[in-house]
CSV table of C-alpha atoms and ligand atoms in Angstrom, one decimal:
chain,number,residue,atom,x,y,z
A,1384,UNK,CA,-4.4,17.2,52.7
A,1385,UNK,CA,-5.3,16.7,56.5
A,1386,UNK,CA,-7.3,13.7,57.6
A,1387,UNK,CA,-9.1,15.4,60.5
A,1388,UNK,CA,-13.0,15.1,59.9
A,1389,UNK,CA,-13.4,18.3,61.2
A,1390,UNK,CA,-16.6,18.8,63.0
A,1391,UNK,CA,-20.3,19.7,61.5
A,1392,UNK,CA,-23.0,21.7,62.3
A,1393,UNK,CA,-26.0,21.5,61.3
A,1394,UNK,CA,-28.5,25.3,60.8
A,1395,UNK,CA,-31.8,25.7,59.5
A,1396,UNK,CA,-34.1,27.9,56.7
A,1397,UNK,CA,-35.6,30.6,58.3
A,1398,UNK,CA,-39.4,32.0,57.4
A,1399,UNK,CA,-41.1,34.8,58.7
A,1400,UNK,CA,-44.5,34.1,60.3
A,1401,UNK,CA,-45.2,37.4,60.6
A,1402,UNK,CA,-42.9,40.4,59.1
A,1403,UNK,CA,-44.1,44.0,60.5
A,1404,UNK,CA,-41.7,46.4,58.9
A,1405,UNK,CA,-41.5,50.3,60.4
A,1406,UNK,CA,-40.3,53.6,58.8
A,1407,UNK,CA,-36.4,53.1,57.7
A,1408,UNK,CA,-33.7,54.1,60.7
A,1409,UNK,CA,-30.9,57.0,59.8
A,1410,UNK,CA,-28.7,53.7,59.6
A,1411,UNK,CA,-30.1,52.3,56.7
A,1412,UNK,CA,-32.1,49.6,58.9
A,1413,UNK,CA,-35.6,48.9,59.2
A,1414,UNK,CA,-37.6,48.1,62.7
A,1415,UNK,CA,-39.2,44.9,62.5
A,1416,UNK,CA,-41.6,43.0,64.5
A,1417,UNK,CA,-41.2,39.5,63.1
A,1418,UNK,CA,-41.8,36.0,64.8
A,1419,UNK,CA,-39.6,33.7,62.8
A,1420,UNK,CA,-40.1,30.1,62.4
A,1421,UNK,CA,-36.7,27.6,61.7
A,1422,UNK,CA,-37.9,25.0,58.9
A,1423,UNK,CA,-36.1,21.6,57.8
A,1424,UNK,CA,-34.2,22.6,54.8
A,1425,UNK,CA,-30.4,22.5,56.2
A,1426,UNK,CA,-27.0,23.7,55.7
A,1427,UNK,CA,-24.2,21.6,56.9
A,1428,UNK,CA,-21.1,23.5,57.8
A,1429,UNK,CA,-18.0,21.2,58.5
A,1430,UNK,CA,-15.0,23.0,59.9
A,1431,UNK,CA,-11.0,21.8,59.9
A,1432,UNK,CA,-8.1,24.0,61.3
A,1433,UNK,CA,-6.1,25.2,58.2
A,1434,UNK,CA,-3.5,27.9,57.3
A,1435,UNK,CA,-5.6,29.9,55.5
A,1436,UNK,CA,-9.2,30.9,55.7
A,1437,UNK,CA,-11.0,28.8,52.6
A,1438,UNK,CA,-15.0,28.4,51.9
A,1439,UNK,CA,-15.9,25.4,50.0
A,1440,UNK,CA,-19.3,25.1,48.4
A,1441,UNK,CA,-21.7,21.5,47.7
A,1442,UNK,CA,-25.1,22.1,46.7
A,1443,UNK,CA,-27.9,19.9,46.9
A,1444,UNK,CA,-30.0,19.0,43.9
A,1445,UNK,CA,-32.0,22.2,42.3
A,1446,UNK,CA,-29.6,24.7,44.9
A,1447,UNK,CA,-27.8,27.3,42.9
A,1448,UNK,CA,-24.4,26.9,45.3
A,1449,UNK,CA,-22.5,28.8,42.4
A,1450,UNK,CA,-24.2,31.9,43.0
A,1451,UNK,CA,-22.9,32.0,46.9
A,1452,UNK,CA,-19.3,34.5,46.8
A,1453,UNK,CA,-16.1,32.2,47.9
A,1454,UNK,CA,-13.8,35.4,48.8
A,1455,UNK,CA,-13.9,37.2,52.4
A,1456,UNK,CA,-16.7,38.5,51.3
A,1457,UNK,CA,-18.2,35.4,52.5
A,1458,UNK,CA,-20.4,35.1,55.3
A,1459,UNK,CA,-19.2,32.4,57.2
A,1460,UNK,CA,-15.9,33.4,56.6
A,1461,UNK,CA,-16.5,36.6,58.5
A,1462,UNK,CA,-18.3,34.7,61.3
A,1463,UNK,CA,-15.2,32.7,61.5
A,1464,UNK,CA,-12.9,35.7,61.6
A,1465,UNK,CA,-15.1,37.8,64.2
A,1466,UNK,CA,-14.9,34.8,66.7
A,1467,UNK,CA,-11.3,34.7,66.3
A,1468,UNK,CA,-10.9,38.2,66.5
A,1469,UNK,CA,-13.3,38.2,69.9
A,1470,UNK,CA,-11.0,35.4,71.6
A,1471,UNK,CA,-7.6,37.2,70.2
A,1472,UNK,CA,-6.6,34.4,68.1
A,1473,UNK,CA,-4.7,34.2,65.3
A,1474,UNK,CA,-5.8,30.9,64.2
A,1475,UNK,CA,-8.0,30.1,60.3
A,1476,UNK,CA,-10.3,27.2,59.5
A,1477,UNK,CA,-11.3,25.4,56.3
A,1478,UNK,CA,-14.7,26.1,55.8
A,1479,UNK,CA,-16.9,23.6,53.5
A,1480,UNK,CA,-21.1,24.4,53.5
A,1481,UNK,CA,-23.3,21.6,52.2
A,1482,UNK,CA,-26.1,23.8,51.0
A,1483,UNK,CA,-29.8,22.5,51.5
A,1484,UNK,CA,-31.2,26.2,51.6
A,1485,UNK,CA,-31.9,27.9,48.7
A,1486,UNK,CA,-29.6,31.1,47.6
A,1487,UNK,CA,-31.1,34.6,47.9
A,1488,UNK,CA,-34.7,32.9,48.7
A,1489,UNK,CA,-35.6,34.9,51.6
A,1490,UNK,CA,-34.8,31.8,53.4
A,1491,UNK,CA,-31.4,33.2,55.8
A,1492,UNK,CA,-29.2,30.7,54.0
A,1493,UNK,CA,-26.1,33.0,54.2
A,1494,UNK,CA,-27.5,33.6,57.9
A,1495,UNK,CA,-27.5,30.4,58.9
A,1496,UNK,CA,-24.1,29.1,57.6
A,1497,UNK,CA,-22.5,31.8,59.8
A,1498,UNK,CA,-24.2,30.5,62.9
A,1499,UNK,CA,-23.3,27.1,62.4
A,1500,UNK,CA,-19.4,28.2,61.7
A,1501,UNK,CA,-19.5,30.4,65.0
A,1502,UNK,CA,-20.9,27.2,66.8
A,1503,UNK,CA,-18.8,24.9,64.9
A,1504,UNK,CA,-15.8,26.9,65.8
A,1505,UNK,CA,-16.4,27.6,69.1
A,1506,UNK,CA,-17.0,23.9,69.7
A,1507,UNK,CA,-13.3,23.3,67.3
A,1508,UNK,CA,-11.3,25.7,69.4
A,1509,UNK,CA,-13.1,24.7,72.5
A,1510,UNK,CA,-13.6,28.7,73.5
A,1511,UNK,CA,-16.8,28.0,75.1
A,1512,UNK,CA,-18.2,31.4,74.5
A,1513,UNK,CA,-20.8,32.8,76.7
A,1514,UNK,CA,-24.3,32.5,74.7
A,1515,UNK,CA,-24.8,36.2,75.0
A,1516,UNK,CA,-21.9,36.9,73.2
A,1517,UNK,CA,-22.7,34.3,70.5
A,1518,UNK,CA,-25.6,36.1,69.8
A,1519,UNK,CA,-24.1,39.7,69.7
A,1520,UNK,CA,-21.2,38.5,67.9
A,1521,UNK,CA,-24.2,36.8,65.6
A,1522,UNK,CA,-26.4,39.9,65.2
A,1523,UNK,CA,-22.8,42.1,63.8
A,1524,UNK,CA,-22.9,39.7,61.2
A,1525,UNK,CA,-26.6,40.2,59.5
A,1526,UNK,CA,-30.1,40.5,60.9
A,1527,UNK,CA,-31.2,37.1,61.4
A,1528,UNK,CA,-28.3,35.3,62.3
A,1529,UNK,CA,-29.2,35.5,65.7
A,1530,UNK,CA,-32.4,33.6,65.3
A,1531,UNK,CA,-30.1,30.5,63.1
A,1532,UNK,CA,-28.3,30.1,66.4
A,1533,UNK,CA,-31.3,29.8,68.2
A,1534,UNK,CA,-34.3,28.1,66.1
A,1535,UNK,CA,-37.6,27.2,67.1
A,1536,UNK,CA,-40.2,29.3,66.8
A,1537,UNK,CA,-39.0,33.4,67.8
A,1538,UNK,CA,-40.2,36.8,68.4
A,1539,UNK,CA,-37.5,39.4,66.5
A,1540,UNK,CA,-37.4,43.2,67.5
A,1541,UNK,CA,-34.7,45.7,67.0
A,1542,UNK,CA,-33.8,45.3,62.8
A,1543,UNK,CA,-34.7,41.7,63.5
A,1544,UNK,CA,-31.4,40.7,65.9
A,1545,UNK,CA,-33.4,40.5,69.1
A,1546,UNK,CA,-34.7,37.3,69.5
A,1547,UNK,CA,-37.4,35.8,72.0
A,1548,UNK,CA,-38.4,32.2,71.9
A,1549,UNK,CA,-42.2,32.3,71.3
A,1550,UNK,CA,-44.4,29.4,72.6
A,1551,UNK,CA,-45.7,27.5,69.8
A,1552,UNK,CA,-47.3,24.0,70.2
A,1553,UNK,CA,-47.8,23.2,66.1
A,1554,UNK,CA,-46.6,20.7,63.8
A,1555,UNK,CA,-46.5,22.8,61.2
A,1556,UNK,CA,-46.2,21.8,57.2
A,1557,UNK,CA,-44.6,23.9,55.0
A,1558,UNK,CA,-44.8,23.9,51.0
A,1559,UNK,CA,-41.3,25.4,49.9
A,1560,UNK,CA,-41.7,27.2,46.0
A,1561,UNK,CA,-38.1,28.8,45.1
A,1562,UNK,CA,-37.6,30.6,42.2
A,1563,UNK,CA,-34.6,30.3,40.3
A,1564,UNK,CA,-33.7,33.8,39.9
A,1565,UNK,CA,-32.6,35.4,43.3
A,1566,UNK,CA,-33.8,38.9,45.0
A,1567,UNK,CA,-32.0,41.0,46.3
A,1568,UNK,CA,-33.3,42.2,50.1
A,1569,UNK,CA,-32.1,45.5,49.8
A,1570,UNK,CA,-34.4,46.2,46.7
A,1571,UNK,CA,-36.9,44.9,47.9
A,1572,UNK,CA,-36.3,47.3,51.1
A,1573,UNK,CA,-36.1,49.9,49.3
A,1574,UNK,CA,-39.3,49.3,47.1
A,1575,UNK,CA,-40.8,49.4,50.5
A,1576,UNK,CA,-39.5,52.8,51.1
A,1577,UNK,CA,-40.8,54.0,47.5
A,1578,UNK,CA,-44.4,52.4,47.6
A,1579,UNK,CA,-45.1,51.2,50.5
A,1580,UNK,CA,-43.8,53.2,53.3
A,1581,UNK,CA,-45.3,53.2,57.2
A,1582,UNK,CA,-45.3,55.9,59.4
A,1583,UNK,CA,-45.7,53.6,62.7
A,1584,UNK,CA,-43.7,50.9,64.1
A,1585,UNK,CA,-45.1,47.6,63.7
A,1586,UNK,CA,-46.2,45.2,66.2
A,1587,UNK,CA,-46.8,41.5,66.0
A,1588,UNK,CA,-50.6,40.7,66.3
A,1589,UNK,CA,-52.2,39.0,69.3
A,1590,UNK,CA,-53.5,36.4,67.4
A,1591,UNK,CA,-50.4,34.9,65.8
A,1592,UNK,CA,-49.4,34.3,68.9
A,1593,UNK,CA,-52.8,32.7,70.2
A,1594,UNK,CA,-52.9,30.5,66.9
A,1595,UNK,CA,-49.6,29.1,67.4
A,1596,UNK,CA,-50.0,28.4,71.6
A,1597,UNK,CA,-52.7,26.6,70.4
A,1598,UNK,CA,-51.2,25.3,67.4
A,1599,UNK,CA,-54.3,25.4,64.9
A,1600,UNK,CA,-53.2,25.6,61.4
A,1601,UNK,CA,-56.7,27.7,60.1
A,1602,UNK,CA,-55.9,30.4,62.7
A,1603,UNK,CA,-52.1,29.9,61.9
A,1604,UNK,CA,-53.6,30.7,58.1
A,1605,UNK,CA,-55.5,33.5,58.9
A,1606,UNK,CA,-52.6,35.6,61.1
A,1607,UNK,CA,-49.9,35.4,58.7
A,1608,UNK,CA,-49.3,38.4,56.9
A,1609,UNK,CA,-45.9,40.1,55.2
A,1610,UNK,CA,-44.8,43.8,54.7
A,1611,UNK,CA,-42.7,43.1,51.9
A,1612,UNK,CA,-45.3,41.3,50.0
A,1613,UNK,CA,-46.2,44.2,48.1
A,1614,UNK,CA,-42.6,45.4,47.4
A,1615,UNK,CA,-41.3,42.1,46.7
A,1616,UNK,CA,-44.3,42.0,44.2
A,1617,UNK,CA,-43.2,45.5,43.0
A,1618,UNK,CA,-40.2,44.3,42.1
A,1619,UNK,CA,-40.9,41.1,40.7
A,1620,UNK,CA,-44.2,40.8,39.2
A,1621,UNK,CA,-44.0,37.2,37.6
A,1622,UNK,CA,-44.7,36.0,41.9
A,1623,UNK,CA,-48.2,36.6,41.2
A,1624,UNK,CA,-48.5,33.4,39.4
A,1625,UNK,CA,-46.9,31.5,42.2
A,1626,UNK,CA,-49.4,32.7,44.6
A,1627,UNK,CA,-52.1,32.4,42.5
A,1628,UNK,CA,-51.1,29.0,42.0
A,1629,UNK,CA,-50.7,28.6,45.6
A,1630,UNK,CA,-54.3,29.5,46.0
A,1631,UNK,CA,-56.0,27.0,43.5
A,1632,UNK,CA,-54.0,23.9,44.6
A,1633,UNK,CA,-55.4,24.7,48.0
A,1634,UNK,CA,-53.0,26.1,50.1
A,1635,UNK,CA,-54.4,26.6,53.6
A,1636,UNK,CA,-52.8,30.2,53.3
A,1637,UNK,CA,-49.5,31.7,50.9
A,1638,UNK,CA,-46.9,33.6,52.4
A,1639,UNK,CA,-44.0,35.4,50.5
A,1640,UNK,CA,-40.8,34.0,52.9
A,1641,UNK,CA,-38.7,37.1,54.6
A,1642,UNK,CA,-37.7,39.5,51.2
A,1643,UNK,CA,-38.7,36.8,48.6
A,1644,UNK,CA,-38.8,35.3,46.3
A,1645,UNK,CA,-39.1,31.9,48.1
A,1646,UNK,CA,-43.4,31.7,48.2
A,1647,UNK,CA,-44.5,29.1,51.1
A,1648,UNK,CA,-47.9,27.3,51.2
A,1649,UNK,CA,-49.2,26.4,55.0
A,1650,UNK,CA,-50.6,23.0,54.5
A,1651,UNK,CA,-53.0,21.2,56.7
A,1652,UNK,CA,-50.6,18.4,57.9
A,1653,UNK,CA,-47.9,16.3,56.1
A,1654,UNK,CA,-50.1,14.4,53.5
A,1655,UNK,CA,-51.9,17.3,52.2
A,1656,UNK,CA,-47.9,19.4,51.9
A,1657,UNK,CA,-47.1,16.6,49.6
A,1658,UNK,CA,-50.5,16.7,47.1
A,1659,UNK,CA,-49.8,20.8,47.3
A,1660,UNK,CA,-45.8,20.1,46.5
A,1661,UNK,CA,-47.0,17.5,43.4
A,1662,UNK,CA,-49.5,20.0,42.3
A,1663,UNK,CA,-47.2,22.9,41.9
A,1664,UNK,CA,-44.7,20.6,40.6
A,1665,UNK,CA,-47.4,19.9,37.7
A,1666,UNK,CA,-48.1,23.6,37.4
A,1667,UNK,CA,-44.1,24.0,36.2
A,1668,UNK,CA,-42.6,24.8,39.4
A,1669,UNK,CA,-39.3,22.8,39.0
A,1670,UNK,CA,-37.8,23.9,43.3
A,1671,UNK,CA,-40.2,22.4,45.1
A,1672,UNK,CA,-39.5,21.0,48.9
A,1673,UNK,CA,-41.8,20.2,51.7
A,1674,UNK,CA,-40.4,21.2,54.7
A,1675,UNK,CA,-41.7,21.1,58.8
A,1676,UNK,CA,-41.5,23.7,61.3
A,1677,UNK,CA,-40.5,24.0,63.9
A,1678,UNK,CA,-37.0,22.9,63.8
A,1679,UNK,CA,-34.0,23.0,65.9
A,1680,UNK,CA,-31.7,25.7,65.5
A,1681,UNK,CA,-27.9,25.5,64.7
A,1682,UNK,CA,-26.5,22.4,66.5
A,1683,UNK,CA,-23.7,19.8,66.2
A,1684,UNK,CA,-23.7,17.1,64.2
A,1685,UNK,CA,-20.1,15.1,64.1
A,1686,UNK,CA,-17.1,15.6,65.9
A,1687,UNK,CA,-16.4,15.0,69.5
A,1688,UNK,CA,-19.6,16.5,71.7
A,1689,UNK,CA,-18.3,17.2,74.9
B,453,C5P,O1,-28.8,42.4,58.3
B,453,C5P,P1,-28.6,42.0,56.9
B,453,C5P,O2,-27.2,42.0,56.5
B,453,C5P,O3,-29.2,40.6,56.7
B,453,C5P,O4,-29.4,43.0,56.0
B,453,C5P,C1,-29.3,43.0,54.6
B,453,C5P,C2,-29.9,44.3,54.1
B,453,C5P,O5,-31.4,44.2,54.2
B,453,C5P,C3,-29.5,45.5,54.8
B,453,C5P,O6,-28.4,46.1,54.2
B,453,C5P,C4,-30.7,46.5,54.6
B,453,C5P,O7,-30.7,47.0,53.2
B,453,C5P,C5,-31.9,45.5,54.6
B,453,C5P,N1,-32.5,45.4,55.9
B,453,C5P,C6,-33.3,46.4,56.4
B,453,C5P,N2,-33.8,46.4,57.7
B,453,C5P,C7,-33.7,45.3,58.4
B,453,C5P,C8,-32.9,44.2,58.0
B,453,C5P,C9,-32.3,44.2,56.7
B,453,C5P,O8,-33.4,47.5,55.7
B,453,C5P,N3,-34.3,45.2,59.6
């Protein structure tokens, strides 16, 4: 057993303010015209040199860390591998994730544990690797790891891997509702295809962007708006009561996060997130988190910063 401390970085939960989703690409993809917003539910990633890659897994409280795969398969340990691989090293890393994102929530968990372990390894291995690259290197690996890296508040074109830092002067307070069964993004993708469908590639409305320079949370409420709402719904039916429940504890608007099943409740400031959080907490919702946005993106934590 090694006593290096290895060196953390923290990444965020992703939501999608907006999610515009166009007709599905010969590869599979979909266009999008998202603006994403980086929320404060974490993931810590702590990487040690090693022999062997390895993925370790701690979840926090009401975080089903069992369900995330430990084989190659993993996320981060790609991410880990591709940096490597870019630098033409043959070196490995202990990988350990403290998760604080919920698992197949529509919240980029998986997304943002490989940002932090390209960061946390280019920082280990002191490669010093050109953001540019970061970010292409990021956007091989899945969709929205691009946007982990970068946090805030971000325009995303392309299948969502083209990333823009979008002005945004809000305090924004987000209610969190998990679910404890997981969906799947490509079903829910391709209940899109089956029911939904769009002929015309979708573009992110003026007034999202005007609510959130000026950073009003009714005009926030009334510009948010989700594709896969009605797929995600589609496939899972039983979301209706969490929106509905949404609606009558007073949520300023509900929003179903990225591909689901995560549902988020825009609350009018900090106070009011926590007499929504109790309320659906009293309806029988047993993942529950209150959670502000926006937040940094992936960034170091421990280690020597230098
Ligand atoms: O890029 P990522 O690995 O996160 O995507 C997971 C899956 O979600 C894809 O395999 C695809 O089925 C679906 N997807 C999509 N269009 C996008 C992003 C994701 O169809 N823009």
């Amino acid at each position: 057993m090694s006593a290096d401390p290895g060196l953390t970085v923290r990444a965020a939960a992703k939501i999608n303010l907006y999610l515009g989703v166009g007709p599905v690409r010969p590869d599979g993809f979909h266009p999008l015209a998202t603006v994403y917003q980086a929320i404060g539910l974490y993931d810590d990633v702590t990487v040690a040199d090693a022999d062997r890659w390895s993925v370790s897994i701690e979840a926090a409280p009401g975080i089903a860390g069992d369900q995330v795969p430990l084989g190659a398969d993993n996320i981060a340990v790609r991410a880990g591998r591709s940096l490597a691989a870019r630098h033409g090293l043959d070196r490995a890393a202990a990988i350990a994730i403290h998760k604080g994102i919920p698992v197949a929530g529509g919240l980029a968990g998986g997304s943002a544990d490989a940002a932090a372990t390209l960061l946390a390894l280019d920082r280990l291995w002191e490669l010093d690797t050109p953001e540019d690259e970061l970010l292409a290197l990021a956007g091989d690996l899945g969709s929205d790891v691009p946007f982990a890296l970068l946090g805030g508040t971000a325009s995303g074109h392309g299948r969502g891997e083209l990333v823009e830092p979008v002005a945004d002067r809000g305090s924004w307070w987000w209610v969190v509702v998990g679910n404890e069964t997981g969906l799947s993004t490509p079903a829910v993708y391709r209940a899109f295809d089956e029911h939904t469908g769009t002929a015309h590639d979708p573009v992110i409305p003026a007034a999202l962007f005007a609510a959130l320079a000026a950073g009003e949370a009714d005009r926030l409420a009334a510009s948010l708006a989700n594709d896969l709402h009605e797929p995600a719904l589609a496939v899972r039916p039983d979301l209706g009561r969490t929106f509905a429940h949404g609606r009558s504890a007073g949520a300023l608007a509900t929003l179903l996060s990225g591909s689901g099943p995560t549902v988020l409740l825009l609350a009018r400031d900090a106070t009011h997130a926590r007499l929504l959080a109790a309320e659906l907490g009293s309806l029988g919702h047993e993942r529950v988190w209150v959670a502000p946005g926006p937040v940094a993106g992936a960034h170091q934590l421990t280690g020597l910063i230098g």
